[in-house]
Backbone as a ProteinNet text record, in pm:
[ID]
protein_1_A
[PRIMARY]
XXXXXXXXXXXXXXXXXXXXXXXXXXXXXXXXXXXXXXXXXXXXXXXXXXXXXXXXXXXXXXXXXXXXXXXXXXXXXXXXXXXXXXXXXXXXXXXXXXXXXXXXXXXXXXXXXXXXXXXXXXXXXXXXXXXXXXXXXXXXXXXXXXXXXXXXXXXXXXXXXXXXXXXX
[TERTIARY]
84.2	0	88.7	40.4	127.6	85.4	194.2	163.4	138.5	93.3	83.3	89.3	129.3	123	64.5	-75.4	-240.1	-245.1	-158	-174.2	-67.2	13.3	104.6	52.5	87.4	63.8	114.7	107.7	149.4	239.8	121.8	174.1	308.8	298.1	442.6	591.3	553.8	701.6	759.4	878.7	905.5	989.1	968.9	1058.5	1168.8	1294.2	1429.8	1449.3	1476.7	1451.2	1567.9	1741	1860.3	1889.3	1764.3	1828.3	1738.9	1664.9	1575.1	1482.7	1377.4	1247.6	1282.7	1347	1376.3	1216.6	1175.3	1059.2	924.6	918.4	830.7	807.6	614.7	573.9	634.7	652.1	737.3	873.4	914	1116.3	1159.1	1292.7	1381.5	1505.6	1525.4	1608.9	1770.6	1658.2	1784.5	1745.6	1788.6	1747.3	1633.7	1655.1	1518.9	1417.6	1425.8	1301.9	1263.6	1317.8	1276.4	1219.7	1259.1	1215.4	1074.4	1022.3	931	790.5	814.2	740.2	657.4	774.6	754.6	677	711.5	624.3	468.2	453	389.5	281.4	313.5	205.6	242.2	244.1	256.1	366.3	455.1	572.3	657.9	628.3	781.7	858.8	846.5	919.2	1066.3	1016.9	1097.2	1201.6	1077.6	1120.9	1246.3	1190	1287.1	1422.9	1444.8	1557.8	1640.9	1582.5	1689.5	1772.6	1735.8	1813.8	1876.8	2019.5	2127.1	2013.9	2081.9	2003.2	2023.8	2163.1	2217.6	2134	2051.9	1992.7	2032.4	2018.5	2027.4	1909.4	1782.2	1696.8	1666.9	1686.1	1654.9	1534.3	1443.8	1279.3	1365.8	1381.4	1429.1	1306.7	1211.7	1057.2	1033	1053.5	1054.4	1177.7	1299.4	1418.7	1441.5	1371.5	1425.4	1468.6	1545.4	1617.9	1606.7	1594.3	1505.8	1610.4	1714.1	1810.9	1770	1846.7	1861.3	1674.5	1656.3	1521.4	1424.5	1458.5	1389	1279.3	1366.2	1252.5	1210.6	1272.5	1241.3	1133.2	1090.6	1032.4	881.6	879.8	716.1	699.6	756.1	744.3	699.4	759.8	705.8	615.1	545.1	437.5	319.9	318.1	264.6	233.6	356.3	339.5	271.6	360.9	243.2	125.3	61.8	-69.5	-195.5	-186	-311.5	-269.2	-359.2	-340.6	-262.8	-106.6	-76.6	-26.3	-8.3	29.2	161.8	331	433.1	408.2	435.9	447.5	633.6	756.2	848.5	909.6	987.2	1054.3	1146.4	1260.7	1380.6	1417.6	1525.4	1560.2	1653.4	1761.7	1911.8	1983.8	2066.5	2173.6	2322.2	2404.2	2586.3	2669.2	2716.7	2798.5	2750.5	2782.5	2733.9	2642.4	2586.3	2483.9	2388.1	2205.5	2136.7	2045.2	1951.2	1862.5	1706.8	1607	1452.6	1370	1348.7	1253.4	1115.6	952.7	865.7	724.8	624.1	503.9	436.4	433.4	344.4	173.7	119.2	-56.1	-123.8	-205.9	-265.6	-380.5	-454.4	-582.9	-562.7	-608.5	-604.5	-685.9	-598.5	-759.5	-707.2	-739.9	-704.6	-535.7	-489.7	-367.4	-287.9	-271.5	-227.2	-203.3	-352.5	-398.2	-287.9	-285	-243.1	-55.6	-18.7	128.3	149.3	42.3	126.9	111.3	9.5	11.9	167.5	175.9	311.1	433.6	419.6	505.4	505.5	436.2	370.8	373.2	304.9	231.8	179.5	223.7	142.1	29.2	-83.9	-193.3	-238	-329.4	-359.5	-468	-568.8	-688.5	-739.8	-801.8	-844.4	-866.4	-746.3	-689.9	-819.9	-896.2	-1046.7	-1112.1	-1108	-1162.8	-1119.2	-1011.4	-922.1	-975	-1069.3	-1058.1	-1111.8	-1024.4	-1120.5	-1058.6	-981.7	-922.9	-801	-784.6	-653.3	-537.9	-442.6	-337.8	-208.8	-117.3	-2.1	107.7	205.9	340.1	459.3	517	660.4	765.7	833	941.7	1032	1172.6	1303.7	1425.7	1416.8	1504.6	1649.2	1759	1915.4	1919	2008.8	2048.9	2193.8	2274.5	2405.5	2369.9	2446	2413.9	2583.9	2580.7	2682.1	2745.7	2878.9	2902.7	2799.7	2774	2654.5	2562	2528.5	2406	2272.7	2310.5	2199.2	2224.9	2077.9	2071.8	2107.4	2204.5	2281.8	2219.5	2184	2175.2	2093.9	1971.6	1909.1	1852.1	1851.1	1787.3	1665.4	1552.9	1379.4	1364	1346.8	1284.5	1117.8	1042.5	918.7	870.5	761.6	710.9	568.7	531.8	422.3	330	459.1	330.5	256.6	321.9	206.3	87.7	96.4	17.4	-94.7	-6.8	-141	-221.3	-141.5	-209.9	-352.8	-289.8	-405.2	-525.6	-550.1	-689.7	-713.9	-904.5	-969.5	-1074.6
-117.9	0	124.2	232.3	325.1	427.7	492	594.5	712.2	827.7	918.5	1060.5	1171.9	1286.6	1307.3	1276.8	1263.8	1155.7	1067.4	923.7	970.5	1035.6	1038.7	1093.3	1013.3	1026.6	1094.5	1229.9	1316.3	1304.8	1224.1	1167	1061.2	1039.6	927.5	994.3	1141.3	1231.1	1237.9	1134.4	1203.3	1316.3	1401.5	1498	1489.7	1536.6	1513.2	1636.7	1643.9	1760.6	1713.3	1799.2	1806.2	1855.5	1984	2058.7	2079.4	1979.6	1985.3	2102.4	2110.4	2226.5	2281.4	2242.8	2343.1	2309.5	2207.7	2218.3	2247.2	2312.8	2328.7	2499.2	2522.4	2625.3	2772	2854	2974	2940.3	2845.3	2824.7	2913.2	2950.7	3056.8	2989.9	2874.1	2780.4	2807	2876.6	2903.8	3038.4	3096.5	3222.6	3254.6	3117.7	3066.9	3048	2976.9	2943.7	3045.8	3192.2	3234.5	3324.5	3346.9	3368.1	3375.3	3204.5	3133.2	3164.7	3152.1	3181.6	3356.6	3413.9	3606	3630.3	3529	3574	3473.4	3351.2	3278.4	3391.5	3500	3589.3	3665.7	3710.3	3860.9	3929.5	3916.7	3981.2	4002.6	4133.9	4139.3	4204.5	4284.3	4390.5	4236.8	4151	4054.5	3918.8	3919.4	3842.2	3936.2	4065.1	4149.3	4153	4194	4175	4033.8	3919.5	3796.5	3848.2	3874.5	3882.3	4001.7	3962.5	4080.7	4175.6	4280.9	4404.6	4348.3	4274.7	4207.2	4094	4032.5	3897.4	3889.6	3759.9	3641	3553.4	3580.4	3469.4	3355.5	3242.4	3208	3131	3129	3082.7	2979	2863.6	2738.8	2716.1	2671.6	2578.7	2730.9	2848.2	2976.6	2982.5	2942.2	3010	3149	3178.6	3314.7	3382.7	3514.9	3512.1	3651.3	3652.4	3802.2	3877.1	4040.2	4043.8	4179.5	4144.1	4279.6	4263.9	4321.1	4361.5	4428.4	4506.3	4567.6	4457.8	4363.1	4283	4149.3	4126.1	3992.4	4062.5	4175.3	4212.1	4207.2	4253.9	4292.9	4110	4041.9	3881.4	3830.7	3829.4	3817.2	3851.8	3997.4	4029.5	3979.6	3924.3	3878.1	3703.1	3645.8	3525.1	3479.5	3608	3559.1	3610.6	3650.6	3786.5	3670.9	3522.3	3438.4	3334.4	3278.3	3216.7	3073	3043.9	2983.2	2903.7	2781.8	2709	2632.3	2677	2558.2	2471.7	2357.7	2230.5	2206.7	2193.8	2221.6	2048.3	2016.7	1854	1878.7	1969	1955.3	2100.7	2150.2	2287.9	2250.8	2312.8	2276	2391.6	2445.4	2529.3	2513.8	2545.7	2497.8	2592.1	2640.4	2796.8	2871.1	2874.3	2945.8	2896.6	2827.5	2760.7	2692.4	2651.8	2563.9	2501	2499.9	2397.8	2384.1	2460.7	2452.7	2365.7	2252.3	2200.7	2176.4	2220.9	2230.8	2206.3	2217.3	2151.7	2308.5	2362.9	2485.1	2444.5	2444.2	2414.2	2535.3	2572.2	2705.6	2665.8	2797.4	2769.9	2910.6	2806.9	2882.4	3017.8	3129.2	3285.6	3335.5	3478.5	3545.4	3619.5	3610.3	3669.4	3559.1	3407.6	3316.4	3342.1	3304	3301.9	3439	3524.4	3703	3671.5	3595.6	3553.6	3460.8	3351	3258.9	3333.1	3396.5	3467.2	3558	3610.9	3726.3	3613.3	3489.1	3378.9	3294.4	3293.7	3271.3	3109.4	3082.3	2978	2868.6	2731.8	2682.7	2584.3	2678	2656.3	2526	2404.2	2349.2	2381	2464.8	2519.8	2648.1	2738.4	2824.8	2907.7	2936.1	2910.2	2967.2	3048.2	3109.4	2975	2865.7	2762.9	2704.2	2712.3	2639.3	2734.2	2884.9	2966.9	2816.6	2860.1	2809.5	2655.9	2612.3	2482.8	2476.9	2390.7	2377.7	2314.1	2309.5	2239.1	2244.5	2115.7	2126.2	2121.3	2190.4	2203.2	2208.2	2104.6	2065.3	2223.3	2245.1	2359.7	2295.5	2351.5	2344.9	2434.9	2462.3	2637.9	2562	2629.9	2588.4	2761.5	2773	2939.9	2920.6	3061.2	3069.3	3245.5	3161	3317.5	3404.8	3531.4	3626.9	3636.6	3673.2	3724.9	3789.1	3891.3	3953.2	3866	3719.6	3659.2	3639.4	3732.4	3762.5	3645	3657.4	3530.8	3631.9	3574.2	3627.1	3605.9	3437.6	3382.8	3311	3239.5	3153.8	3069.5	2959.4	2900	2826.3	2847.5	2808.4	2697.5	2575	2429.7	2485.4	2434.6	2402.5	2288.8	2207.7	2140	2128.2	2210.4	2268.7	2166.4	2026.7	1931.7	1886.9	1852.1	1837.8	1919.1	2041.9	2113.3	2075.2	2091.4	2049.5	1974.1	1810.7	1718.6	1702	1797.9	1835.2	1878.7	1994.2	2106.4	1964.1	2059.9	1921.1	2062.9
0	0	0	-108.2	-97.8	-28	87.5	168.2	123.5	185.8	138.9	196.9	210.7	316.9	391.6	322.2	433.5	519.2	521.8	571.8	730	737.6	835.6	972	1059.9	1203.4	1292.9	1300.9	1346.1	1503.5	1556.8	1687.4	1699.5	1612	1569.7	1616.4	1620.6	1611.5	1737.5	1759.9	1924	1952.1	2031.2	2081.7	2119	2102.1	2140	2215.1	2360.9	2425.4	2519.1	2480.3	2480.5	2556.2	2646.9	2750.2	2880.7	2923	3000.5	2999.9	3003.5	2996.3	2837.8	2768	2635.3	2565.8	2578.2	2512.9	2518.5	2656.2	2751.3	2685.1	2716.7	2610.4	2700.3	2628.3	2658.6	2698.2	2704.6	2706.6	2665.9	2727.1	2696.5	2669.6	2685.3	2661	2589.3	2440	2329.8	2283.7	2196.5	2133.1	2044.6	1993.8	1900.9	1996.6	2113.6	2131.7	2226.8	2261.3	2282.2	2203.6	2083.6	1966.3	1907.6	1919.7	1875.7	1954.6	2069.3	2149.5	2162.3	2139.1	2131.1	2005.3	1894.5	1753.9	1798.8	1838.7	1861.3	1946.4	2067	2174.4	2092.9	2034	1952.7	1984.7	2058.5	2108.1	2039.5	1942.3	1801.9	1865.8	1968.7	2050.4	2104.3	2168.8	2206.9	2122.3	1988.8	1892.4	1827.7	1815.9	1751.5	1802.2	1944.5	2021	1997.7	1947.1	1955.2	1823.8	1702.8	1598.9	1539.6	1511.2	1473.4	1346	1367.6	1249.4	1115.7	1110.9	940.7	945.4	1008.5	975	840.3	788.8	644.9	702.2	640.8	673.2	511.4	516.6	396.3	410.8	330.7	329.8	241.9	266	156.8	121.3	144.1	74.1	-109.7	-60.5	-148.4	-261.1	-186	-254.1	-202.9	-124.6	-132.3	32.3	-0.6	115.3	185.4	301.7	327.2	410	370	444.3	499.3	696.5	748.8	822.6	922.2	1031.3	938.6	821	757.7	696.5	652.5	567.6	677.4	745.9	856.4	922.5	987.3	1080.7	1009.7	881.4	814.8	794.8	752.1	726.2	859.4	986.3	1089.7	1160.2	1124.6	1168.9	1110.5	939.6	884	927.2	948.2	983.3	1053.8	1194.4	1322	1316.8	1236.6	1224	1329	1263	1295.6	1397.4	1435.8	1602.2	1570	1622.8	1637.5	1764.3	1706.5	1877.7	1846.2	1854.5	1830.6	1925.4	1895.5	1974.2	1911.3	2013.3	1968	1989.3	1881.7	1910.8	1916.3	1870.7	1910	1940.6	2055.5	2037.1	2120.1	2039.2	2099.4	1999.9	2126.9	2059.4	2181.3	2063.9	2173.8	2097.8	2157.2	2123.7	2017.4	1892.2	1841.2	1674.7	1751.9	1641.5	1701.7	1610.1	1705.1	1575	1648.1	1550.6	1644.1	1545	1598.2	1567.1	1554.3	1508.3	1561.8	1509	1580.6	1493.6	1535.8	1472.6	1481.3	1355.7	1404.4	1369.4	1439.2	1484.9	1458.7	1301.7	1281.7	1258.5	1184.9	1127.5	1011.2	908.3	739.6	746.1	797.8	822.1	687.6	688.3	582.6	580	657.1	704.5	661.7	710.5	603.2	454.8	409.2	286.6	171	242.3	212.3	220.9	347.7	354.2	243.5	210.1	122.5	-0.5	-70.9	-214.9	-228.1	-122.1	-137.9	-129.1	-55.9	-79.9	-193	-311.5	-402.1	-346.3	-268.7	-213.4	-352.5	-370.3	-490.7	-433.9	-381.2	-372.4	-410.8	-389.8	-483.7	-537.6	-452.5	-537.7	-451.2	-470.3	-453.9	-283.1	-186.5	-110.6	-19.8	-73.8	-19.4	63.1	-3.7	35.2	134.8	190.9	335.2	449.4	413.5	548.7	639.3	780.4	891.5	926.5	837.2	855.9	912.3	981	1109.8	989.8	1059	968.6	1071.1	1037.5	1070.2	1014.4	996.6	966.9	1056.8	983.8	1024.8	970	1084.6	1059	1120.3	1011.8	1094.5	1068.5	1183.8	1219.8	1230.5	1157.1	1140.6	1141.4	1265.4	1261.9	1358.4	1331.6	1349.3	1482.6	1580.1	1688.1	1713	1690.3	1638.5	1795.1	1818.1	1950.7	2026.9	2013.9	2047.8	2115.8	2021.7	2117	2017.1	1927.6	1864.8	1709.3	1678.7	1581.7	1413.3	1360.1	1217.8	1119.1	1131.7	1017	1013.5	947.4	932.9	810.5	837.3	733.4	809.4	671.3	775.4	652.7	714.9	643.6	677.9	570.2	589.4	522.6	553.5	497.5	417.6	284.3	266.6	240.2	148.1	123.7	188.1	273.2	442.9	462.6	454.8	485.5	384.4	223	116.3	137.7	199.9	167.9	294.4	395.8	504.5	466.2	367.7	378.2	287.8	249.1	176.9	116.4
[MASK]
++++++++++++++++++++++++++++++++++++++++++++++++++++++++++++++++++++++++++++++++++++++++++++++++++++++++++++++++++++++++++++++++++++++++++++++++++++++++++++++++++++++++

């Protein structure tokens, strides 16, 4: 029988949690996850503070790469615009590098819908039609933290097919 995106068991995923409480909701653990959490309550004032002014963010699932607070900050306000919940499996960072991996838990509003078009999102059909539907996505945060403390560099994994094979 052949598997399929829609077929996967979400619950299957175990958590690898490297630093005791790192995965526990609001952790401050790492930079990211305090990060995650600040965009997750609306807190850009706090999200803002983890990352250097030069950020390098790269959207890999996009290709594309968003440089400097100028352009990370409007992407993030956008992201977080609609109610999310991370559920985090791995968050580990050791001198000056880490790694986020987490289940972001949304629901398809219009603020989505508005982020993925400007992401040119490949829809599978008419994205009007998902308002109101939950979905989960797999993310995984690979970022580099500067003397400072502050996060430089990032690269963001997503997993959209997942998400596709979710709405109906």
């Amino acid at each position: 029988m052949e598997m399929k995106a829609g077929d996967l068991n979400f619950e299957t995923v175990k958590p690898i949690d490297l630093n005791n409480d790192a995965l526990k909701p609001g952790s401050k653990a790492t930079p990211l996850s305090t990060f995650i959490w600040a965009v997750a309550s609306g807190d850009i004032v706090t999200a803002e503070a983890q990352i250097a002014d030069d950020i390098e963010w790269g959207l890999m699932p996009y290709n594309k790469v968003l440089k400097g607070k100028g352009e990370v900050l409007p992407w993030l306000k956008a992201a977080g615009s609609d109610q999310k919940t991370p559920m985090p499996i791995t968050n580990f960072a050791n001198g000056d590098c880490g790694v986020f991996e987490y289940w972001n838990i949304g629901t398809v509003s219009e603020e989505v819908i508005k982020l993925g078009n400007e992401q040119k999102w490949p829809w599978p059909k008419n994205p009007k039609s998902f308002l109101g539907q939950q979905y989960r996505v797999a993310q995984c945060f690979v970022y580099h933290i500067n003397p400072e403390g502050k996060i430089d560099f990032m690269r963001q994994y997503m997993d959209t097919g997942t998400v596709w094979a979710q709405l109906k």
